[in-house]
Structures are given as structure tokens and as C-alpha cells.
Short mmCIF file of C-alpha atoms in Angstrom, two decimals:
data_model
loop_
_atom_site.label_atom_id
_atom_site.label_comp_id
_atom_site.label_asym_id
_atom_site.label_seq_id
_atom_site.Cartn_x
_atom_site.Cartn_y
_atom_site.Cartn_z
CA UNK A 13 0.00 0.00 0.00
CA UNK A 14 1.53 3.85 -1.15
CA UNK A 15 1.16 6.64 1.24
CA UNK A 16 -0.88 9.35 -0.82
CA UNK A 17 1.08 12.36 0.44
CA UNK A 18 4.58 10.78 0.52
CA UNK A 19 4.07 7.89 -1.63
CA UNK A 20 5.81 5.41 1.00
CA UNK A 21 4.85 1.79 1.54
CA UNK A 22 2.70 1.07 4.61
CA UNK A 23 3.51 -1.84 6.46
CA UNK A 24 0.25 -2.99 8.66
CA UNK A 25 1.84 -4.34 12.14
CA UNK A 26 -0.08 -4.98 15.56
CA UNK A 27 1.37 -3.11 18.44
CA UNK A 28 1.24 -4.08 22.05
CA UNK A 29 -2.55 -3.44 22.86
CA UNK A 30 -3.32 -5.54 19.34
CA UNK A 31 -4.73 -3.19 17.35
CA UNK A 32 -3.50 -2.40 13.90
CA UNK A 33 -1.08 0.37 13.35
CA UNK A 34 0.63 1.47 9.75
CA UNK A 35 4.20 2.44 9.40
CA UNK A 36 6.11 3.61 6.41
CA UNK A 37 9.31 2.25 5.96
CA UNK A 38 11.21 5.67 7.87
CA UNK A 39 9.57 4.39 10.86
CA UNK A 40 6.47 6.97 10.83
CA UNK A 41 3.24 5.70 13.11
CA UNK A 42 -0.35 6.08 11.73
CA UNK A 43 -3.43 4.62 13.70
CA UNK A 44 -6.50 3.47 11.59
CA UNK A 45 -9.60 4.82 12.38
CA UNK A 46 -10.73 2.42 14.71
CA UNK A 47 -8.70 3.96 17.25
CA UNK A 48 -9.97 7.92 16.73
CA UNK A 49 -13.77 6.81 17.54
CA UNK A 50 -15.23 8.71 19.73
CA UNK A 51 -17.17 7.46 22.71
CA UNK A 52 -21.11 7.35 22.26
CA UNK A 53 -23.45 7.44 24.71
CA UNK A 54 -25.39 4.74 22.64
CA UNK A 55 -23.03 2.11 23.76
CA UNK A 56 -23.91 1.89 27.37
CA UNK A 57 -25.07 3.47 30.07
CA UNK A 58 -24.76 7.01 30.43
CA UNK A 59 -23.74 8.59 33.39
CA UNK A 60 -25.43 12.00 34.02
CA UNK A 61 -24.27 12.78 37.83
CA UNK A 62 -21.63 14.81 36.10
CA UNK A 63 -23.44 16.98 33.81
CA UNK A 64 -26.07 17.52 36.84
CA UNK A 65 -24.92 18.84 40.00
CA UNK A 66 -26.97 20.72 42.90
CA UNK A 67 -26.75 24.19 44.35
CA UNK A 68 -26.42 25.31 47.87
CA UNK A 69 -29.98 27.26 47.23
CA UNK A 70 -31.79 24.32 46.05
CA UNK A 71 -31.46 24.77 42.13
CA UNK A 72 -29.87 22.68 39.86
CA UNK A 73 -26.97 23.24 37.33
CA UNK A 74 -26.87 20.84 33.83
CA UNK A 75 -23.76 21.52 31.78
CA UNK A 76 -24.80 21.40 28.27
CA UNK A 77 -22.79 21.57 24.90
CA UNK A 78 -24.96 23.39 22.05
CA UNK A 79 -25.25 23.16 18.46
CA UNK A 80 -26.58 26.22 16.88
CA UNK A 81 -28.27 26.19 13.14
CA UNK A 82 -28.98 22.59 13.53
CA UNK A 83 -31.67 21.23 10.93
CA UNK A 84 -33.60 19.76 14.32
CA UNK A 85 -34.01 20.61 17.78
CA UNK A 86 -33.78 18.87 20.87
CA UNK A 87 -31.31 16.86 23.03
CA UNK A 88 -29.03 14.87 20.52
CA UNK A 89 -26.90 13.46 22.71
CA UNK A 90 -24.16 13.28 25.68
CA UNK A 91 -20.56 14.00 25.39
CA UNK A 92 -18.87 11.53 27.60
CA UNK A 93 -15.81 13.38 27.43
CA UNK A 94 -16.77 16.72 28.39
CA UNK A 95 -19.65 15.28 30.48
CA UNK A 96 -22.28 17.41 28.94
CA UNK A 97 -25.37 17.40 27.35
CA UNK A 98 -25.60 17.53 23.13
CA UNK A 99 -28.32 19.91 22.61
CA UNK A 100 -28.83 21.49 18.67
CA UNK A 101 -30.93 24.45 18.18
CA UNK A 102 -32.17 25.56 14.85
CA UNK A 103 -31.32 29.21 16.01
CA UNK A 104 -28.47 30.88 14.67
CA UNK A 105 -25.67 32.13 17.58
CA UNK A 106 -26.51 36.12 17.09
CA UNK A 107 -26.99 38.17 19.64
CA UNK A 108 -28.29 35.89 21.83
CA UNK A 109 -30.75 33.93 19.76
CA UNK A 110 -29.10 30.21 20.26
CA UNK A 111 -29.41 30.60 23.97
CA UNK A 112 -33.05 31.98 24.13
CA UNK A 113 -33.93 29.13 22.10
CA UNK A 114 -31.48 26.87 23.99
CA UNK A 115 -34.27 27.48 27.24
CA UNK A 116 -36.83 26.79 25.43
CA UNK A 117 -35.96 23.55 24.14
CA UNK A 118 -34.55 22.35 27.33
CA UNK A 119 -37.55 23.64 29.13
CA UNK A 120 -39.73 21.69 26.73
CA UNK A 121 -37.58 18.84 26.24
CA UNK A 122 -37.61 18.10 30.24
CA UNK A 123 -41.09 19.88 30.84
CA UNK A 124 -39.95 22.24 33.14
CA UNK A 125 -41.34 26.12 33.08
CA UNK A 126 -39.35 28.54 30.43
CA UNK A 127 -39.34 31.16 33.46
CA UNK A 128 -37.42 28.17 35.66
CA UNK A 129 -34.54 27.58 32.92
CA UNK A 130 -31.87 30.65 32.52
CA UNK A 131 -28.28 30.30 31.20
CA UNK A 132 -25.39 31.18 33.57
CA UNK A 133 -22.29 30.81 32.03
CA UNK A 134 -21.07 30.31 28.38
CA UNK A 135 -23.15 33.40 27.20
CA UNK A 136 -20.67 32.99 23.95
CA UNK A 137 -19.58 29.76 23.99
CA UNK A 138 -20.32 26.71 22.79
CA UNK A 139 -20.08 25.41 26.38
CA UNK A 140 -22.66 26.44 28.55
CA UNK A 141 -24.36 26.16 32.37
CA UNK A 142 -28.10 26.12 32.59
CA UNK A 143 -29.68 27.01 36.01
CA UNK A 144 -32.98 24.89 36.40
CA UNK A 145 -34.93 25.46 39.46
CA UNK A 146 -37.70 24.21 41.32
CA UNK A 147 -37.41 20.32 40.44
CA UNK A 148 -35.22 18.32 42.41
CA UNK A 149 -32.26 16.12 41.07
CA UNK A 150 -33.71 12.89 40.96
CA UNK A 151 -36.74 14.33 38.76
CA UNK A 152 -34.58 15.96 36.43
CA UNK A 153 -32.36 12.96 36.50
CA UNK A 154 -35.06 10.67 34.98
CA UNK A 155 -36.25 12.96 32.58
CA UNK A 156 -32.98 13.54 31.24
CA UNK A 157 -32.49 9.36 31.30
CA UNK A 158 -35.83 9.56 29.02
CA UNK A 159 -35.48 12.21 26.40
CA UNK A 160 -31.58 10.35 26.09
CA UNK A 161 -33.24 7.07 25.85
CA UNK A 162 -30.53 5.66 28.72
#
């Protein structure tokens, strides 16, 4: 097998863990793609106690990951890496339109009140807190379980 870039064999090998690796004849490593998957929360159970955590005045916290200008709404998803939440909004992220629409999905999603939901941190990120309040952890817990389908 050529290289495309440098045109140098590949020779498949194992390497200690047994999965395949590729190296050219200089000695250059590549890993196949089985090895860049990322985690899914598909697979196996998902655990939300880290995306969920409680506040000394009662409320709740959910760390969430968005996806503005999505085709669909709704909660897509956990990131098992970052230990968030996947939601995608259809709502472009201008001047404040993805998290607006962020509440509302997450206050529809979990059927919580709109005027409950309010986003604390990560105004401009990607990467955001979400302040829930008035439903306990275990509620919110379950619902969350549901709408993943976990």
C-alpha cells in the first residue's frame, strides 16, 4: 500500500494493545480509524451525575454543549468526554438567539417552566451552564435518562 502524500509503503503491524497500526518504511506511526472513535453514549449506560450537579440554594446546574443552526431541535446526545449534554438548536448564535432558544428547548424537552430555565455561564460559547430550578435532582435525573433514551 503507497502513502498518498509521501508515496511510502505502509507496512500494517499490531502493536502491544493488538490493534493495527501502519508504518512507512522511515519508521512513521499512523493509527487506523478504529482507534480515533469517539465514545457514544449509545453504547452503554450514560452517566449523568456529572453533567447535573446541585446548588447550595436548592437549584440545579446541567452543563450542556450546544449546536446552533442545527436542521432539528432537541437533546441529541451526551458527550462523555466533556460530560455534557448535546443539545442542537435551529437558532443561529446572534446576539443571543441560540441561547433563548437553547431554554426553550430544554424547558420543553424536560417539561420544566421557560421562566425556571436561565443560562449562567457560556453566554458565547459553545459550552454552557443552565440554572434549572424548582425540580429536584432525581426528577430531572429521569427525565434527562428519558429524552436520552438511557
Amino acid at each position: 500500500m503507497l502513502h498518498r502524500a509521501s508515496h511510502q509503503p505502509f507496512i500494517p503491524r499490531l502493536n502491544l494493545e493488538g490493534k493495527q497500526e501502519r508504518v512507512t518504511e522511515r519508521g512513521a506511526v499512523a493509527q487506523t480509524s478504529e482507534d480515533n472513535k469517539k465514545p457514544s453514549s449509545k453504547r452503554g449506560v450514560v452517566d449523568l451525575g456529572t453533567c447535573l450537579t446541585q446548588t447550595l440554594d436548592g437549584a440545579l446546574l446541567m452543563e450542556v454543549e450546544i449546536q446552533p443552526g442545527s436542521t432539528q431541535q432537541g437533546v441529541t446526545g451526551f458527550n462523555e468526554w466533556r460530560s455534557r449534554v448535546v443539545i442542537a438548536v435551529k437558532a443561529q448564535a446572534k446576539q443571543g438567539q441560540a441561547n433563548r432558544a437553547l431554554v426553550h428547548v430544554i424547558a420543553q424537552q424536560l417539561r420544566v417552566k421557560t421562566s425556571e430555565v436561565s443560562v449562567v455561564a457560556g453566554h458565547r460559547s459553545r459550552k454552557k451552564s443552565v440554572r434549572i430550578e424548582d425540580t429536584d435532582l432525581e426528577t430531572l435525573r429521569s427525565r434527562l435518562s428519558d429524552v436520552l433514551g438511557a
